[in-house]
Short mmCIF file of C-alpha atoms in Angstrom, two decimals:
data_model
loop_
_atom_site.label_atom_id
_atom_site.label_comp_id
_atom_site.label_asym_id
_atom_site.label_seq_id
_atom_site.Cartn_x
_atom_site.Cartn_y
_atom_site.Cartn_z
CA MET C 1140 5.62 -98.92 20.17
CA GLN C 1141 9.16 -97.65 19.51
CA ASP C 1142 8.45 -97.54 15.77
CA LEU C 1143 5.47 -95.28 16.45
CA ILE C 1144 7.59 -93.04 18.69
CA ASN C 1145 10.25 -92.81 15.97
CA LYS C 1146 7.59 -91.71 13.49
CA ALA C 1147 6.43 -89.04 15.94
CA ASN C 1148 10.02 -87.84 16.32
CA VAL C 1149 10.31 -87.49 12.55
CA LEU C 1150 7.22 -85.29 12.55
CA MET C 1151 8.62 -83.19 15.39
CA GLU C 1152 11.89 -82.71 13.49
CA ALA C 1153 9.85 -81.43 10.55
CA LEU C 1154 7.73 -79.04 12.64
CA PRO C 1155 10.10 -75.99 12.57
CA TYR C 1156 10.39 -76.32 8.78
CA LEU C 1157 6.65 -76.70 8.35
CA LYS C 1158 6.15 -73.45 10.27
CA ARG C 1159 8.95 -71.64 8.42
CA PHE C 1160 7.93 -72.59 4.89
CA ALA C 1161 4.13 -72.46 5.15
CA GLY C 1162 2.79 -70.24 2.36
CA THR C 1163 6.13 -70.01 0.52
CA THR C 1164 6.88 -70.98 -3.07
CA ILE C 1165 9.28 -73.82 -3.88
CA VAL C 1166 10.44 -74.22 -7.50
CA ILE C 1167 11.56 -77.75 -8.34
CA LYS C 1168 13.42 -78.76 -11.50
CA TYR C 1169 12.30 -82.35 -12.15
CA GLY C 1170 14.58 -84.42 -14.35
CA GLY C 1171 17.14 -87.18 -14.60
CA HIS C 1172 16.65 -90.66 -13.12
CA ALA C 1173 13.70 -89.46 -11.04
CA MET C 1174 11.73 -89.11 -14.29
CA ALA C 1175 12.64 -92.59 -15.55
CA ASP C 1176 12.29 -94.90 -12.55
CA GLU C 1177 8.64 -95.85 -11.90
CA LYS C 1178 9.02 -96.01 -8.12
CA LEU C 1179 10.75 -92.61 -8.01
CA LYS C 1180 8.10 -91.08 -10.29
CA GLU C 1181 5.36 -92.15 -7.89
CA SER C 1182 7.42 -90.94 -4.93
CA PHE C 1183 7.96 -87.53 -6.52
CA ALA C 1184 4.28 -87.07 -7.31
CA ARG C 1185 3.25 -87.91 -3.76
CA ASP C 1186 5.88 -85.52 -2.38
CA VAL C 1187 4.54 -82.67 -4.51
CA VAL C 1188 0.96 -83.34 -3.44
CA LEU C 1189 2.04 -83.43 0.21
CA LEU C 1190 3.84 -80.09 -0.12
CA LYS C 1191 0.66 -78.49 -1.45
CA TYR C 1192 -1.56 -79.99 1.24
CA ILE C 1193 0.63 -78.77 4.09
CA GLY C 1194 0.63 -75.19 2.81
CA LEU C 1195 3.61 -74.78 0.49
CA ASN C 1196 3.31 -73.75 -3.18
CA PRO C 1197 5.33 -76.13 -5.35
CA VAL C 1198 6.04 -75.07 -8.95
CA ILE C 1199 7.45 -77.82 -11.18
CA VAL C 1200 9.71 -77.32 -14.21
CA HIS C 1201 10.53 -80.57 -15.99
CA GLY C 1202 13.13 -81.70 -18.49
CA GLY C 1203 12.84 -84.44 -21.09
CA GLY C 1204 16.13 -84.95 -22.90
CA PRO C 1205 15.99 -88.77 -23.07
CA GLN C 1206 12.42 -88.72 -24.38
CA ILE C 1207 13.40 -86.17 -27.04
CA ASN C 1208 16.38 -88.30 -28.08
CA GLU C 1209 14.18 -91.37 -28.42
CA THR C 1210 11.59 -89.59 -30.56
CA LEU C 1211 14.18 -87.90 -32.78
CA LYS C 1212 15.69 -91.32 -33.41
CA LYS C 1213 12.30 -92.67 -34.50
CA TYR C 1214 11.97 -89.80 -36.99
CA GLY C 1215 15.50 -90.35 -38.27
CA ILE C 1216 16.67 -86.93 -37.08
CA VAL C 1217 20.29 -86.83 -35.92
CA SER C 1218 21.08 -84.32 -33.19
CA GLU C 1219 24.26 -82.29 -33.05
CA PHE C 1220 25.50 -80.65 -29.88
CA VAL C 1221 27.63 -77.55 -29.32
CA ARG C 1222 29.12 -77.42 -25.82
CA GLY C 1223 26.30 -79.61 -24.53
CA MET C 1224 23.50 -77.62 -26.20
CA ARG C 1225 21.33 -79.35 -28.80
CA VAL C 1226 21.43 -77.67 -32.23
CA THR C 1227 17.72 -77.12 -32.84
CA ASP C 1228 16.54 -76.59 -36.42
CA ALA C 1229 12.85 -76.25 -37.33
CA ALA C 1230 12.28 -80.01 -37.62
CA THR C 1231 14.00 -80.70 -34.29
CA MET C 1232 12.06 -77.90 -32.60
CA GLY C 1233 8.81 -79.47 -33.75
CA VAL C 1234 9.78 -82.74 -32.10
CA VAL C 1235 11.05 -81.01 -28.95
CA GLU C 1236 7.78 -79.13 -28.51
CA MET C 1237 5.68 -82.20 -29.26
CA VAL C 1238 7.55 -84.33 -26.71
CA LEU C 1239 7.94 -81.76 -23.91
CA VAL C 1240 4.49 -80.18 -24.13
CA GLY C 1241 2.35 -82.98 -25.51
CA GLN C 1242 3.94 -86.01 -23.89
CA VAL C 1243 6.18 -85.40 -20.88
CA ASN C 1244 4.21 -82.47 -19.45
CA LYS C 1245 0.92 -84.37 -19.57
CA GLU C 1246 2.50 -87.43 -18.00
CA VAL C 1247 3.79 -85.39 -15.05
CA VAL C 1248 0.45 -83.61 -14.67
CA GLY C 1249 -1.46 -86.87 -14.78
CA LEU C 1250 0.83 -88.48 -12.21
CA ILE C 1251 0.39 -85.64 -9.71
CA ASN C 1252 -3.36 -85.54 -10.23
CA ARG C 1253 -3.65 -89.30 -9.80
CA HIS C 1254 -2.19 -88.89 -6.32
CA GLY C 1255 -4.70 -86.24 -5.33
CA GLY C 1256 -3.09 -83.02 -6.57
CA ARG C 1257 -4.53 -80.35 -8.87
CA ALA C 1258 -1.76 -79.93 -11.41
CA VAL C 1259 -2.04 -77.75 -14.52
CA GLY C 1260 0.34 -78.18 -17.46
CA LEU C 1261 1.86 -75.11 -19.10
CA SER C 1262 4.37 -74.24 -21.78
CA GLY C 1263 5.97 -70.86 -22.32
CA LYS C 1264 3.32 -70.10 -24.92
CA ASP C 1265 0.45 -70.32 -22.44
CA GLY C 1266 -0.33 -66.78 -21.35
CA GLU C 1267 3.13 -65.83 -22.68
CA LEU C 1268 4.50 -67.44 -19.56
CA LEU C 1269 8.09 -67.60 -20.84
CA LEU C 1270 9.10 -64.86 -23.26
CA ALA C 1271 12.36 -65.84 -24.91
CA GLU C 1272 14.99 -64.72 -27.35
CA LYS C 1273 17.56 -66.59 -29.41
CA MET C 1274 20.63 -67.63 -27.48
CA LEU C 1275 24.00 -67.79 -29.22
CA GLN C 1276 26.43 -70.37 -27.87
CA GLU C 1277 29.95 -69.23 -27.09
CA VAL C 1278 32.66 -71.49 -28.54
CA ARG C 1279 36.34 -70.96 -27.79
CA GLN C 1280 38.56 -71.30 -30.85
CA GLU C 1281 42.07 -72.78 -30.97
CA ASP C 1282 43.61 -69.29 -31.00
CA GLY C 1283 41.81 -68.47 -27.74
CA SER C 1284 39.18 -66.20 -29.29
CA VAL C 1285 35.48 -66.73 -28.55
CA GLU C 1286 32.98 -67.13 -31.38
CA GLN C 1287 29.20 -66.70 -31.06
CA VAL C 1288 27.58 -69.71 -32.76
CA ASP C 1289 23.94 -69.80 -33.91
CA ILE C 1290 22.49 -73.15 -32.79
CA GLY C 1291 18.96 -72.59 -34.07
CA PHE C 1292 15.82 -72.35 -31.99
CA VAL C 1293 17.60 -72.45 -28.64
CA GLY C 1294 16.53 -69.63 -26.39
CA ASP C 1295 17.01 -67.81 -23.14
CA VAL C 1296 14.23 -66.51 -20.89
CA ILE C 1297 13.90 -62.73 -20.90
CA HIS C 1298 10.59 -62.45 -19.00
CA VAL C 1299 8.40 -64.66 -16.81
CA ASN C 1300 4.67 -63.91 -16.52
CA GLN C 1301 4.52 -64.42 -12.78
CA ALA C 1302 0.89 -63.24 -12.61
CA LEU C 1303 -0.19 -66.44 -14.37
CA ILE C 1304 1.60 -68.61 -11.80
CA ASP C 1305 0.28 -66.47 -8.94
CA THR C 1306 -3.28 -66.97 -10.20
CA LEU C 1307 -2.85 -70.74 -10.33
CA GLU C 1308 -1.32 -70.82 -6.84
CA GLN C 1309 -4.19 -68.78 -5.45
CA GLY C 1310 -6.59 -71.30 -6.98
CA LYS C 1311 -4.73 -74.13 -5.17
CA PHE C 1312 -3.34 -75.50 -8.45
CA ILE C 1313 0.17 -76.86 -8.99
CA PRO C 1314 1.85 -75.37 -12.11
CA VAL C 1315 3.86 -77.87 -14.18
CA ILE C 1316 5.99 -76.04 -16.76
CA ALA C 1317 7.54 -77.42 -19.95
CA PRO C 1318 10.75 -75.55 -20.88
CA VAL C 1319 9.53 -74.22 -24.23
CA GLY C 1320 9.57 -70.45 -24.62
CA VAL C 1321 7.90 -68.11 -27.10
CA GLY C 1322 9.63 -65.35 -29.05
CA ALA C 1323 8.36 -61.93 -30.08
CA GLY C 1324 7.16 -63.34 -33.40
CA GLY C 1325 5.40 -66.32 -31.84
CA GLU C 1326 8.25 -68.72 -32.63
CA SER C 1327 9.04 -71.56 -30.21
CA TYR C 1328 12.37 -71.85 -28.41
CA ASN C 1329 13.98 -74.86 -26.77
CA ILE C 1330 15.30 -73.71 -23.38
CA ASN C 1331 17.44 -75.53 -20.84
CA ALA C 1332 15.14 -76.68 -18.02
CA ASP C 1333 17.60 -75.64 -15.30
CA VAL C 1334 17.64 -72.12 -16.75
CA VAL C 1335 13.83 -71.99 -16.85
CA ALA C 1336 13.60 -73.19 -13.24
CA GLY C 1337 16.09 -70.57 -12.10
CA ARG C 1338 14.36 -67.72 -13.93
CA VAL C 1339 10.92 -68.78 -12.69
CA ALA C 1340 12.24 -69.02 -9.12
CA ALA C 1341 13.76 -65.54 -9.36
CA ALA C 1342 10.57 -64.04 -10.83
CA LEU C 1343 8.51 -65.53 -7.99
CA LYS C 1344 11.11 -64.63 -5.32
CA ALA C 1345 10.85 -68.27 -4.29
CA GLU C 1346 11.93 -69.51 -0.90
CA LYS C 1347 13.86 -72.34 -2.54
CA LEU C 1348 15.05 -73.56 -5.93
CA ILE C 1349 15.64 -77.32 -5.95
CA LEU C 1350 17.39 -79.08 -8.84
CA LEU C 1351 16.95 -82.85 -8.95
CA THR C 1352 20.05 -84.46 -10.47
CA ASP C 1353 21.66 -87.88 -10.88
CA VAL C 1354 24.51 -87.12 -8.48
CA GLN C 1355 24.68 -86.58 -4.71
CA GLY C 1356 25.37 -82.87 -5.08
CA VAL C 1357 28.45 -80.66 -5.34
CA LYS C 1358 31.68 -82.38 -4.33
CA ASP C 1359 35.23 -81.26 -3.64
CA LYS C 1360 38.30 -82.64 -5.45
CA GLN C 1361 38.49 -85.54 -3.01
CA GLY C 1362 34.94 -86.57 -3.86
CA ASN C 1363 33.45 -85.44 -0.55
CA LEU C 1364 29.90 -84.10 -0.66
CA LEU C 1365 29.67 -80.41 0.23
CA THR C 1366 26.43 -80.01 2.13
CA GLY C 1367 26.54 -76.20 2.10
CA ILE C 1368 28.45 -73.57 0.13
CA SER C 1369 28.18 -69.87 -0.64
CA VAL C 1370 28.25 -68.39 -4.12
CA GLY C 1371 31.78 -67.13 -3.42
CA GLU C 1372 32.91 -70.63 -2.48
CA MET C 1373 31.19 -71.96 -5.58
CA ARG C 1374 33.24 -69.59 -7.77
CA ARG C 1375 36.45 -70.79 -6.13
CA LEU C 1376 35.46 -74.43 -6.70
CA ILE C 1377 34.94 -73.69 -10.39
CA SER C 1378 38.29 -71.88 -10.60
CA ASP C 1379 40.24 -74.77 -9.06
CA GLU C 1380 38.28 -77.26 -11.23
CA SER C 1381 36.59 -79.00 -8.31
CA ILE C 1382 33.33 -78.22 -10.09
CA VAL C 1383 33.55 -79.29 -13.74
CA GLY C 1384 31.46 -80.40 -16.70
CA GLY C 1385 27.69 -80.44 -16.44
CA MET C 1386 27.70 -79.29 -12.83
CA ILE C 1387 28.97 -75.83 -13.83
CA PRO C 1388 25.76 -74.67 -15.57
CA LYS C 1389 23.70 -76.05 -12.68
CA VAL C 1390 25.57 -74.10 -10.00
CA GLU C 1391 25.60 -70.99 -12.24
CA CYS C 1392 21.83 -71.32 -12.57
CA CYS C 1393 21.58 -71.44 -8.78
CA ALA C 1394 23.80 -68.36 -8.44
CA ASP C 1395 21.64 -66.42 -10.91
CA ALA C 1396 18.48 -67.39 -9.02
CA LEU C 1397 19.98 -66.29 -5.70
CA ALA C 1398 21.01 -62.97 -7.25
CA GLY C 1399 17.41 -62.60 -8.43
CA GLY C 1400 15.98 -62.90 -4.93
CA VAL C 1401 15.65 -66.64 -4.24
CA LYS C 1402 16.49 -67.40 -0.59
CA LYS C 1403 18.30 -70.72 -1.04
CA ALA C 1404 19.15 -73.11 -3.87
CA HIS C 1405 19.68 -76.85 -3.58
CA ILE C 1406 21.23 -79.46 -5.84
CA ILE C 1407 20.03 -82.84 -4.63
CA ASP C 1408 20.14 -86.50 -5.61
CA GLY C 1409 16.88 -87.35 -7.38
CA ARG C 1410 17.76 -91.05 -7.18
CA VAL C 1411 16.91 -90.96 -3.46
CA GLU C 1412 13.29 -91.71 -2.68
CA HIS C 1413 11.47 -88.67 -1.19
CA ALA C 1414 14.58 -86.54 -1.82
CA VAL C 1415 12.56 -83.30 -1.94
CA LEU C 1416 10.96 -83.91 1.46
CA LEU C 1417 14.26 -84.96 3.01
CA GLU C 1418 15.94 -81.78 1.79
CA ILE C 1419 13.21 -79.42 2.97
CA PHE C 1420 12.08 -80.98 6.24
CA THR C 1421 15.15 -82.60 7.84
CA ASP C 1422 18.13 -81.10 9.62
CA LYS C 1423 20.79 -82.70 7.38
CA GLY C 1424 19.13 -82.71 3.95
CA VAL C 1425 20.33 -84.90 1.08
CA GLY C 1426 22.37 -82.66 -1.19
CA THR C 1427 24.17 -79.34 -1.47
CA GLU C 1428 22.63 -76.09 -0.27
CA ILE C 1429 23.88 -72.92 -1.99
CA VAL C 1430 23.36 -69.50 -0.42
CA GLN C 1431 24.23 -65.98 -1.48
#
């Protein structure tokens, strides 16, 4: 009987959050270990379906770096990186689009649908969802100057067609977005999935932006998890090098989304089963919450 009571208590803990977030949009960047582990993949799909059934509007943006690497290797294409960004020539872009749109996107859609959802796969080309322009990577030279480097078909989002996502949400569908944008001339652009998630969240004025990662969240220099920080505190943590490496673009993405009208941003550990539900519907959460 106590086990049943404990389950009821869990539901009661979730009740205030269920009331608060009903009808709101939650943008989730799906990537990392959560996309590779079979148990976590099933867990994520069920979580997304549950969110939709209880009245939230989840919008999924997925990555696919490991899958792209594997396919490029099969084709004998060697990738180069500039400050963590993949140099994307025409041949590489063809593989990127094939993998993200034709393989990974359909796998995520199929997984959600198999668990009772109504997911629809999209790329930036569908309905001109993600209009993009070429992004030049900044590289600091030995003399301290900064050079703008052309890294090919790597883009930045300049406009999100929110009407398309609104239409799908109104039809009770779950949008699943591959991070491939379209330029003014119809050319494809490879875009960082965190950036796409942040721009989509800002365009939709989402209640939350959630980034699934392979770490617990943002930590201080002593390695302690910071469960909640402001954008100002985030800037200080970058300045004193508490936040370094790949975490910097993630927190910057969150800051941009918050500036664009998103209520809260979260960086959470996607290696934890049901991480999304734990972050949204429990008092403690499982990662770092960032607020304006």
